[in-house]
Coordinates of C-alpha atoms in Angstrom, one line a residue:
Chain A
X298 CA -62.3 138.4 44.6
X299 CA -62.1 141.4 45.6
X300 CA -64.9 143.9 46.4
X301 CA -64.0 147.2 46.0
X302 CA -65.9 150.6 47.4
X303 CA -65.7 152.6 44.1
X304 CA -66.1 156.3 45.8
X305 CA -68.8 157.7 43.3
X306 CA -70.8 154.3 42.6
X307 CA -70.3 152.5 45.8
X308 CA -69.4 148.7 46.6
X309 CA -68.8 146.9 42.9
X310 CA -67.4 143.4 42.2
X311 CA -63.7 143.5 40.9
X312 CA -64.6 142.4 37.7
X313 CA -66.0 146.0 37.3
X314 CA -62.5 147.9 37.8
X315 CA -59.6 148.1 35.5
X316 CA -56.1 148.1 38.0
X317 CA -54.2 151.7 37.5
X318 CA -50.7 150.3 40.0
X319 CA -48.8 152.1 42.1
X320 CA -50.0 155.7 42.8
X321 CA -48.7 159.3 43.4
X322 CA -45.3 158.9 41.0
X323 CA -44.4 161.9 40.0
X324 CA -43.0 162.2 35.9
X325 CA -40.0 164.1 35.8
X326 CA -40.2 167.8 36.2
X327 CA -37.8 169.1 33.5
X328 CA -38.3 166.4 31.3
X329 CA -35.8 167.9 28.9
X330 CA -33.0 168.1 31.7
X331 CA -34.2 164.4 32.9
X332 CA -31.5 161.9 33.4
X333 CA -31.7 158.7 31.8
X334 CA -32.0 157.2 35.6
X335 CA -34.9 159.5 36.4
X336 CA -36.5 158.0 33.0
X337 CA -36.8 155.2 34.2
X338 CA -37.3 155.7 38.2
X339 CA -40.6 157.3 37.1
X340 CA -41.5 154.3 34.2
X341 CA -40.2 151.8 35.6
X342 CA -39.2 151.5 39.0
X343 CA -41.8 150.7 41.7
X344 CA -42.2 150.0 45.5
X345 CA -44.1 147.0 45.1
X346 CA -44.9 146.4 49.2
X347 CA -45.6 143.8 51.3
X348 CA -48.0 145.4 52.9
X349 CA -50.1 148.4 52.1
X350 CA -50.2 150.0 49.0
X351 CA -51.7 153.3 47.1
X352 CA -53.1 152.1 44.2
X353 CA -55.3 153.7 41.0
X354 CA -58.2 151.8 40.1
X355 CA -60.9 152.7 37.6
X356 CA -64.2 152.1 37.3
X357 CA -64.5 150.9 33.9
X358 CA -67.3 149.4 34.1
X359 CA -69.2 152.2 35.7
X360 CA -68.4 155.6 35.9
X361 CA -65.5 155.4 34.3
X362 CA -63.4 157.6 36.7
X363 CA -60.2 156.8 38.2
X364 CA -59.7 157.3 41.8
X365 CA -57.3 155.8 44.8
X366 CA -57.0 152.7 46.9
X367 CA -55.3 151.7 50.1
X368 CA -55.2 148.0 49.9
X369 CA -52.8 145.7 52.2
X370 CA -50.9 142.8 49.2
X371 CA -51.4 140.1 51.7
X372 CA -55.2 140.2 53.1
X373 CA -56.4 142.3 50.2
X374 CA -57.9 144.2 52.8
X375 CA -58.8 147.4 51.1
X376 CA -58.7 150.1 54.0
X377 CA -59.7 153.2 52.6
X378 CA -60.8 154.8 49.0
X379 CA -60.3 158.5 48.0
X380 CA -60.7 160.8 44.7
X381 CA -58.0 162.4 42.8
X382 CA -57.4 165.5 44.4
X383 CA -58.4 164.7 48.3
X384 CA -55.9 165.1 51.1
X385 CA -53.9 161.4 51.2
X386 CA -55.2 159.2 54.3
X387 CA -52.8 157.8 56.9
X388 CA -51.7 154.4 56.2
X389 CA -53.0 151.9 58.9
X390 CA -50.2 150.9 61.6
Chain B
X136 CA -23.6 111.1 48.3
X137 CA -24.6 107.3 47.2
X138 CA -25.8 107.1 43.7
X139 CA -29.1 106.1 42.8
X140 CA -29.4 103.3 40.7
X141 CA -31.3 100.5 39.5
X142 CA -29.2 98.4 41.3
X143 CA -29.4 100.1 44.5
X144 CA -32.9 100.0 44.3
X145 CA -33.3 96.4 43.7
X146 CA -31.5 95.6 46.7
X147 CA -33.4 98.1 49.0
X148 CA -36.3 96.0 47.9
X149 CA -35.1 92.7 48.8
X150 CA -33.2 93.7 51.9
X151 CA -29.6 93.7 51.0
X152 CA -29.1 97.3 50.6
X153 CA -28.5 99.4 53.6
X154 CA -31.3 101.8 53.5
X155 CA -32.3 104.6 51.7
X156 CA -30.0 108.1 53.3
X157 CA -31.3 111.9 53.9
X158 CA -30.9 113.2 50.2
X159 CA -29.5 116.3 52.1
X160 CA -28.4 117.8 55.6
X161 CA -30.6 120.2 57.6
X162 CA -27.2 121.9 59.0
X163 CA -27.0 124.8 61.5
X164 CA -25.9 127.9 60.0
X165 CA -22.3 128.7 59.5
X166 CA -21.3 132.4 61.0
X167 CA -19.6 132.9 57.5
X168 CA -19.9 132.2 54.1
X169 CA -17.9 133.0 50.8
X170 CA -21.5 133.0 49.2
X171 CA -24.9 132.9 50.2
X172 CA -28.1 133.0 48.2
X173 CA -31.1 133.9 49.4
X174 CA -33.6 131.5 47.7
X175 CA -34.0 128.1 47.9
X176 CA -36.0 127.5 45.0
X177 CA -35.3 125.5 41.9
X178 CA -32.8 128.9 40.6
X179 CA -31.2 129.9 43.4
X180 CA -30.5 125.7 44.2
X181 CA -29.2 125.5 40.5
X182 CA -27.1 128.5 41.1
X183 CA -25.4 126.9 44.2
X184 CA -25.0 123.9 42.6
X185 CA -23.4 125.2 39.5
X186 CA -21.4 127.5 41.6
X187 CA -19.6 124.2 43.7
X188 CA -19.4 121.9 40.5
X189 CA -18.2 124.6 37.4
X190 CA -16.3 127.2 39.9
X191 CA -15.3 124.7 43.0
X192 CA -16.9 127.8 45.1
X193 CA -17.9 125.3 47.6
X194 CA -18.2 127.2 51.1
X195 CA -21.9 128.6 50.0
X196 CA -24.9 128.4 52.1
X197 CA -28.7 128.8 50.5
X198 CA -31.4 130.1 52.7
X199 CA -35.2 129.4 52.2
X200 CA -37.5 130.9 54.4
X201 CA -40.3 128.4 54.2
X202 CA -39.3 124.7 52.3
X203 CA -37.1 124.4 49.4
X204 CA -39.6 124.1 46.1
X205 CA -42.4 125.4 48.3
X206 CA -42.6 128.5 46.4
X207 CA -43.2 129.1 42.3
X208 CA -40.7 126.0 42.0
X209 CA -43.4 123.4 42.8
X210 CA -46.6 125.7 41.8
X211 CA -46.3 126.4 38.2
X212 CA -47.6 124.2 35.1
X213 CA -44.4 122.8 34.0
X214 CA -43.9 123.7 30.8
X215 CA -39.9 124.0 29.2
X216 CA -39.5 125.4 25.7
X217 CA -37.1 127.7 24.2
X218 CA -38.7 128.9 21.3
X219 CA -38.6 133.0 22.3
X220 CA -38.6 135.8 19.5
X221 CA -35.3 137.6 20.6
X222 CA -31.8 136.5 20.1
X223 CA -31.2 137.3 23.6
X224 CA -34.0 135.2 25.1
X225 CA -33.5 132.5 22.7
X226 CA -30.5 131.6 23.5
X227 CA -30.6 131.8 27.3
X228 CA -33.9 129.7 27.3
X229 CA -31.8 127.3 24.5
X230 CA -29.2 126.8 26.8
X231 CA -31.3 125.8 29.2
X232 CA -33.0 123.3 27.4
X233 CA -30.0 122.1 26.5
X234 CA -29.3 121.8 30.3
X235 CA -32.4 120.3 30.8
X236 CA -31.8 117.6 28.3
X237 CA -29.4 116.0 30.2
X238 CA -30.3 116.9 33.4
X239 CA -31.4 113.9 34.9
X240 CA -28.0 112.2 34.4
X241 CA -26.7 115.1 36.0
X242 CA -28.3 115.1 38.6
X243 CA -29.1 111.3 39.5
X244 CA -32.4 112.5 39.9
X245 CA -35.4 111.9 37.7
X246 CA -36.5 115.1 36.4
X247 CA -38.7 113.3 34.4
X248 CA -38.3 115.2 31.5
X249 CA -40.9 114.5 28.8
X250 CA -40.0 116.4 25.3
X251 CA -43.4 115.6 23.7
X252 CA -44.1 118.5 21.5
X253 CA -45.7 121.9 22.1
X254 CA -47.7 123.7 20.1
X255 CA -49.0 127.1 20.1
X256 CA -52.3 127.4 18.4
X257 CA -52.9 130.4 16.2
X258 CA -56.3 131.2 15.5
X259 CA -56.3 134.5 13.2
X260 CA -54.4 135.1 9.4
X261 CA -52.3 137.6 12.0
X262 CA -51.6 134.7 14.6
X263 CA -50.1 132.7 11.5
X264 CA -48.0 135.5 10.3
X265 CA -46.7 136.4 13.9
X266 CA -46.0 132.4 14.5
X267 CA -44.2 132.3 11.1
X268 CA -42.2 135.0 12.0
X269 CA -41.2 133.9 14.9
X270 CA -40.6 130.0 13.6
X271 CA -37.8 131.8 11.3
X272 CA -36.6 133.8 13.9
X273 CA -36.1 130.8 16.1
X274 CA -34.4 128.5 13.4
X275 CA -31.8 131.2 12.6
X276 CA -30.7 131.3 16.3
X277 CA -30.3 127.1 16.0
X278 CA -34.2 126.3 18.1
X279 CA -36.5 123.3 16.4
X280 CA -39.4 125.3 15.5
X281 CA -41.9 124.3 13.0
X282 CA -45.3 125.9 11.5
X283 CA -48.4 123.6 11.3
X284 CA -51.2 124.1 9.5
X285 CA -54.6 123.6 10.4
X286 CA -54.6 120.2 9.0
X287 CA -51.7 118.9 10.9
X288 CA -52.6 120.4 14.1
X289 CA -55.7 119.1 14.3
X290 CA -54.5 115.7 13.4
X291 CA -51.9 115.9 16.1
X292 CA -54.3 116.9 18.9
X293 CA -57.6 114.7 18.0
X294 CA -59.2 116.7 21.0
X295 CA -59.1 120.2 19.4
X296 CA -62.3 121.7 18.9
X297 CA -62.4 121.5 15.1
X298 CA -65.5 123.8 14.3
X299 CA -65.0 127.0 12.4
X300 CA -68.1 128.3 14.0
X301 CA -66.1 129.9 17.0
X302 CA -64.8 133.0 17.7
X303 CA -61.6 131.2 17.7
X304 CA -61.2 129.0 15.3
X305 CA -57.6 126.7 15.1
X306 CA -55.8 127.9 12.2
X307 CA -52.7 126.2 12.6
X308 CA -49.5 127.0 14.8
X309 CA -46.0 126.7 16.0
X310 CA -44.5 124.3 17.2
X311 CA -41.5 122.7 19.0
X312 CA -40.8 119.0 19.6
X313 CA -38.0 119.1 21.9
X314 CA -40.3 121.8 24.2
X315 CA -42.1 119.5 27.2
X316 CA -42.6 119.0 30.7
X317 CA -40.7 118.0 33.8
X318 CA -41.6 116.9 37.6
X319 CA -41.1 120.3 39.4
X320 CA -40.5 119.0 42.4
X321 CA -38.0 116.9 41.3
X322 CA -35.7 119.6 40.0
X323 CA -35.5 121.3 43.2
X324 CA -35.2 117.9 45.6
X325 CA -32.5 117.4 42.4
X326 CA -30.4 120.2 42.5
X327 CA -31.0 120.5 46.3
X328 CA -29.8 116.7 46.8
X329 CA -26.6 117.4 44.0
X330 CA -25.5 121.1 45.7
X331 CA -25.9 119.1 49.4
X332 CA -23.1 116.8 48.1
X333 CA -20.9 119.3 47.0
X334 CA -20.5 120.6 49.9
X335 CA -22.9 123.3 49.6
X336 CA -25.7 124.4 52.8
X337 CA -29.0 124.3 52.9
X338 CA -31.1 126.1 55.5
X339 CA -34.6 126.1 55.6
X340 CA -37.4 127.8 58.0
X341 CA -34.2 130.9 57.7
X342 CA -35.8 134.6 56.4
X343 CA -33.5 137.5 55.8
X344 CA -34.6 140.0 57.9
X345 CA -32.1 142.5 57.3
X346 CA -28.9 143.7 55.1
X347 CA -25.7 144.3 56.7
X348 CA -23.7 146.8 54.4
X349 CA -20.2 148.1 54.7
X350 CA -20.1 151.4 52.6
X351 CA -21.4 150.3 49.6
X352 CA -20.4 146.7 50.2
X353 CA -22.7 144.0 51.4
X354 CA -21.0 141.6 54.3
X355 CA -23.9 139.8 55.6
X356 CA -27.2 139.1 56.2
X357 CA -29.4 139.2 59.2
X358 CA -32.0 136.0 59.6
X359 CA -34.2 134.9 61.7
X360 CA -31.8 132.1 62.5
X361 CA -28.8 134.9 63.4
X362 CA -26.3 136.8 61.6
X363 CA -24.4 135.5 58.8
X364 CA -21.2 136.7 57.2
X365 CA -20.7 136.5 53.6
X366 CA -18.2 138.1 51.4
X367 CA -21.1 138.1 48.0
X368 CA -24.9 137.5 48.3
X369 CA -27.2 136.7 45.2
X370 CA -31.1 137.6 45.6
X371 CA -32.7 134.7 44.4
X372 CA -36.5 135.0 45.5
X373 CA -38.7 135.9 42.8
X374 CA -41.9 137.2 44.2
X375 CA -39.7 138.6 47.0
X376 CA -37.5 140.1 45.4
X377 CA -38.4 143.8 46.0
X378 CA -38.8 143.3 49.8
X379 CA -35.3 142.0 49.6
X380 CA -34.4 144.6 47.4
X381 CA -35.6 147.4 49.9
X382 CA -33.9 145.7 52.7
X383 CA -30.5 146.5 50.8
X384 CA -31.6 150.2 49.9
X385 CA -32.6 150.2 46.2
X386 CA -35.7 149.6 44.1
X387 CA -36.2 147.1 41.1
X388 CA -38.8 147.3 38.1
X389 CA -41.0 145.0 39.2
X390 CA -44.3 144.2 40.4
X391 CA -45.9 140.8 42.3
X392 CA -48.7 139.6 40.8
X393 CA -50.7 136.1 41.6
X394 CA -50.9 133.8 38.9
X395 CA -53.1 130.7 39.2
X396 CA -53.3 127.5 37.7
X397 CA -55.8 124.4 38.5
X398 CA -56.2 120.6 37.3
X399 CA -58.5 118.7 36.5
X400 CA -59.5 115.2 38.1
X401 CA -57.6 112.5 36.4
X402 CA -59.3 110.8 33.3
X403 CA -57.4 108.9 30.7
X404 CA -54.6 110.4 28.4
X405 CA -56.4 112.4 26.0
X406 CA -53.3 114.4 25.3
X407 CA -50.0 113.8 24.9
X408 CA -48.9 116.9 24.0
X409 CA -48.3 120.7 25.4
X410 CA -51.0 123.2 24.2
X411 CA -51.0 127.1 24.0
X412 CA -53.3 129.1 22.8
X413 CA -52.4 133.5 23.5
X414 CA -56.2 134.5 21.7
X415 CA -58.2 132.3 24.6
X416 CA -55.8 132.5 27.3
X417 CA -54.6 129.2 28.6
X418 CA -52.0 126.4 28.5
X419 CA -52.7 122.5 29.4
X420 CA -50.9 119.5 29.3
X421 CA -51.8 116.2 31.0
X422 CA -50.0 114.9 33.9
X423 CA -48.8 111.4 34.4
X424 CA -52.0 110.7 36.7
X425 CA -53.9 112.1 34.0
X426 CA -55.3 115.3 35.3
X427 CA -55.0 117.9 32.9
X428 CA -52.5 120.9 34.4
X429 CA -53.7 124.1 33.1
X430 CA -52.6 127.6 33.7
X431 CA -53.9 131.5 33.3
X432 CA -53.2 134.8 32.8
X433 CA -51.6 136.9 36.0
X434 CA -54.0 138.7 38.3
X435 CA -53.8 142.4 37.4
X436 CA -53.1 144.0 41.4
X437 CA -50.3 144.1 43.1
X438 CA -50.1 140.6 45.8
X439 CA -47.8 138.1 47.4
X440 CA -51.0 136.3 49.0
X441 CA -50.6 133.2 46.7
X442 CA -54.2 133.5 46.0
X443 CA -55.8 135.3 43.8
X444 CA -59.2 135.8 42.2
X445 CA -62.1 133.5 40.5
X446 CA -62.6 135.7 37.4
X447 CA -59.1 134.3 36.3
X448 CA -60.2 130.6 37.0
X449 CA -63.6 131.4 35.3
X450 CA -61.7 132.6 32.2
X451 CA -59.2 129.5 32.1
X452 CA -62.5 127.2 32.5
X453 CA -64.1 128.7 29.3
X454 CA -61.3 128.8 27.1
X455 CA -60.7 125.4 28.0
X456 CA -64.0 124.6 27.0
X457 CA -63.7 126.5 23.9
X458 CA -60.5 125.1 23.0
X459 CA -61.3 121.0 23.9
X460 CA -65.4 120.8 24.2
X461 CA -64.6 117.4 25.7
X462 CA -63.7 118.7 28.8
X463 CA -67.0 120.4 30.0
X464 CA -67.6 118.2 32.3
X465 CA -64.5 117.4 34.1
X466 CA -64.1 118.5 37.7
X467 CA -61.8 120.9 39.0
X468 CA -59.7 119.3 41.5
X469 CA -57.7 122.3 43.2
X470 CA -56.3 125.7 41.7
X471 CA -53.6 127.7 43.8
X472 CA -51.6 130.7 42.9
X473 CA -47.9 132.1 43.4
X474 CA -46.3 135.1 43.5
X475 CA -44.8 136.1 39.9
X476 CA -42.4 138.8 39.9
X477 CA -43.2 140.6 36.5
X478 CA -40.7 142.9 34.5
X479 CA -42.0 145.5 32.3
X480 CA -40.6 143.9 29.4
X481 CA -41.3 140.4 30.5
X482 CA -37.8 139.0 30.8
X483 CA -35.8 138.7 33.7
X484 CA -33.1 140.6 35.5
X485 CA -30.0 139.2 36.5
X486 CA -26.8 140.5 37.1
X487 CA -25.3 142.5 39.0
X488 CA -26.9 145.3 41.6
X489 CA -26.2 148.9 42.9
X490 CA -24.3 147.3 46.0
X491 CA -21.1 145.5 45.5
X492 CA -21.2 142.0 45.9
X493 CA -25.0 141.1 45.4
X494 CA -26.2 139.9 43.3
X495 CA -29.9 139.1 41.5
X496 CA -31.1 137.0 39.7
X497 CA -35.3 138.2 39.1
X498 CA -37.9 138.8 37.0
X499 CA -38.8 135.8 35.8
X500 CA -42.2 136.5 36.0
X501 CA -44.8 134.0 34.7
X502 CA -42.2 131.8 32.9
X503 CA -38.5 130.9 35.2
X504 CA -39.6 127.4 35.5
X505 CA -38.2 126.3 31.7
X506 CA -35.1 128.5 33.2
X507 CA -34.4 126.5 36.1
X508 CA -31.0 125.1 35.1
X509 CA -30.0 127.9 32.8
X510 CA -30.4 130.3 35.0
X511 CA -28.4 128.7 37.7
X512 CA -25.6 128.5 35.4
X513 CA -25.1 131.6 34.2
X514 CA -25.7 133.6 37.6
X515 CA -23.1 131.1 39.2
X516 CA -20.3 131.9 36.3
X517 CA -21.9 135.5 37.1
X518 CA -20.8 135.5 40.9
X519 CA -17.9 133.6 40.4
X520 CA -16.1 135.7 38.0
X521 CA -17.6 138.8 39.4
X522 CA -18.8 140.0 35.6
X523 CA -22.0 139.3 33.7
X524 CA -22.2 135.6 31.7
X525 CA -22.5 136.7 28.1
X526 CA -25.8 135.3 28.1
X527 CA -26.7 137.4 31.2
X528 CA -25.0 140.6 30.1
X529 CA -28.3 141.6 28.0
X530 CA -29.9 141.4 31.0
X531 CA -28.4 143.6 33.1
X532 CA -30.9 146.3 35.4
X533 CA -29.1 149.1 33.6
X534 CA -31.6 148.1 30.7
X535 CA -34.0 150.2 32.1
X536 CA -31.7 152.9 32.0
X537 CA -30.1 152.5 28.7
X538 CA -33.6 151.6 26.6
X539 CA -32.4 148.2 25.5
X540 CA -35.3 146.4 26.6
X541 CA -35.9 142.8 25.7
X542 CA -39.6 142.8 25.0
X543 CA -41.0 139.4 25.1
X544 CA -44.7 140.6 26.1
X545 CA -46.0 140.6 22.5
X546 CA -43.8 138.0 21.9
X547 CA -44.4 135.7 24.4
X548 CA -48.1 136.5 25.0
X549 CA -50.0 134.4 27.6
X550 CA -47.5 131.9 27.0
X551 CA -44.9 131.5 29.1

């Protein structure tokens, strides 16, 4: 169970959140020019680490805003939170 | 390889026979290979087995990193139907039924495969509709598939909670008598013990820890147990697959999730049947010791922890309760979880990749178990003939690409 540090409410059970995946993919710029591959880079293609990972949670539950996790996929160990629009933090070593 | 027989057995017991042999080697590694998978799970065992007995490709080597069957082989609930919505699924997961059927013989290994019915409860006027239509769409691609009403369902399983004062009442089903359950372990100490005697390698405690490329050609692998040469390498690794993937330079559409399942303490059988239900969220059968095997819906984050969290469990407990009120009281013995490698479109890749001469074989997500021997099969014809099975073709990566998608999520709901 995960407890998660939701940046405008504080520390809330997971239960509170709805998962967002993988964040900071970018949809295609010229979506008219946009190759089929790019299509689907940016739908459907992920990173998926082992290890940390950018993630998009909201706070459904609560304040209902979206905002950014840096959780590790094999301790869960969430090591930073930040809001949409903040500089990105460093990903532990 | 000596067969295992009644016979044999017999005179093991009285002292006659000469002892019971290593069901397989623990060899060193070879420097080189013709093929090696990476995986030594139920598929990517089935896929070297296939590979020595249909093609004679019998230089091939499978590498596990931990124990063979120690991954989503021996962690999930069991469960082998075919009964899918789409022409494509249906008939890969047919033919692997079909497989399974005579698996056992096959192998010389009991499988213990149990065809005793599965149904999938529907509990709204929509549910009924959806499981008609896909009880017609199974029968025209050649799958047993019937639809129950309320009346026979709840005759079939006595323990069913019969009330209509639910949020869920039963309304009927689907269902499919051939669909059933096998010994998991079994399949992978099966193929394992069958690919062993054809000549094939297996090497545990060995993790790829790098991709040795060529241009755009893979020649070999680096493990933790040295380098190895090998003129085509299949991916075979489900919830590992995109580490693997990133170690030969491209990306795949899928995420990990945990997906956990938990049984019961063992009472007497109660149910001889396999049980779905998509509205509450769970799917049980009871085990030969009598516990009751259930399974739940994926954890929604991103893991390869093989654990995941209690809501899940919590859920699974109350639509069990929902679903059988007998079972309140029953102790949970232990839950677990393993690392599901989930498509977007909830049906699995496998085929060929962006570097030549690996292969994949992933995205089986919540359901590869019922795949086991299919799956082996057609990625095996795959690599030997260096084109897609025709079964396999559909699922091809360039899917994502092209559109065709083979969307079992509504289809296939919870239950996979």
């Amino acid at each position: 169970m995960l407890l998660i540090p939701c940046p405008y409410c504080g520390e809330r059970t997971e239960s509170e959140f709805r998962y967002g995946g993988e964040a900071h993919f970018r949809r295609p710029e010229n979506h008219l020019e946009a190759t089929d591959e790019a299509w689907a880079d940016y739908l459907f293609m992920r990173k998926n680490p082992k290890g940390w990972h950018r993630e998009r949670w909201m706070h459904i539950a609560g304040c209902k805003r979206w905002f950014y996790v840096v959780r590790h996929t094999v301790t869960h160990r969430i090591s930073s939170v930040y809001k949409v629009g903040d500089p990105l933090p460093d990903l532990p070593s | 390889m000596k067969r295992y027989s009644f016979v044999q057995l017999l005179r093991n017991a009285i002292g006659l026979g000469d002892g019971w042999q290593q069901a397989w080697r623990s060899p060193e590694p070879k420097p080189s290979y013709d093929v090696v998978i990476v995986g030594g799970g139920g598929h990517g065992l089935a896929t070297a087995y296939y590979l020595a007995k249909n093609h004679g490709v019998r230089n091939v080597a499978v590498l596990e990193k931990g124990w063979i069957g120690g991954g989503n082989t021996g962690r999930n609930t069991t469960v082998v139907r075919s009964n899918y919505l789409w022409d494509e699924s249906a008939a890969i997961y047919e033919h692997s039924l079909k497989l399974w059927e005579g698996l056992t013989q096959e192998l010389n290994f009991n499988v213990m495969f149990s065809q005793r019915n599965l149904v999938m409860l529907a509990h709204t006027e929509h549910e009924m509709i959806e499981a008609s239509r896909r009880v017609h769409a199974n029968r025209l691609n050649g799958i047993d598939a019937e639809i129950w009403s309320r009346e026979q369902t709840l005759a079939f399983i006595p323990i069913l909670n019969k009330s209509m004062n639910i949020r869920y009442p039963v309304m009927g089903g689907s269902a499919q008598p051939r669909a059933g359950i096998a010994r998991h372990d079994a399949v992978a100490w099966g193929f394992a013990r069958g690919a062993d005697a054809l000549g094939v390698d297996i090497i545990q405690n060995c993790e790829v820890i790098g991709v040795r490329r060529e241009g755009s050609r893979i020649v070999g692998l680096d493990t933790t147990r040295g380098a190895i040469d090998a003129k085509k390498v299949a991916f075979v690794a489900a919830g590992h697959s995109s580490v693997l993937a990133s170690l030969a330079g491209f990306r795949l559409p899928i995420e990990s999730h945990p997906l956990q399942a938990m049984v019961s303490e063992p009472i007497k059988p109660v149910l001889d049947t396999v049980v779905m239900s998509g509205a509450v969220h769970a799917y049980v059968s009871q085990s030969d010791k009598g516990e009751l095997v259930m399974g739940a819906g994926i954890d929604a984050f991103n893991s390869y922890a093989q654990r995941g969290s209690l809501p899940i469990l919590e859920d699974l407990a109350s639509a069990m309760v929902e679903l059988f009120p007998i079972v309140s009281r029953l102790k949970i013995l232990r839950s677990w979880g393993g690392i599901v490698d989930v498509c977007p479109d909830a049906s699995p890749i496998i085929g060929r990749t962006p570097v030549d001469g690996l292969f994949i074989n992933c995205g089986w997500g919540t359901g590869g178990f019922k795949a086991t021997p299919g799956s082996g099969w057609v990625l095996a014809d795959t690599i030997a003939n260096d084109r897609p099975h025709a079964l396999a073709a559909p699922f091809s990566m360039e899917r994502f690409a092209s559109g065709r998608l083979i969307d079992e999520h509504g289809a296939a709901a919870v239950a996979h």
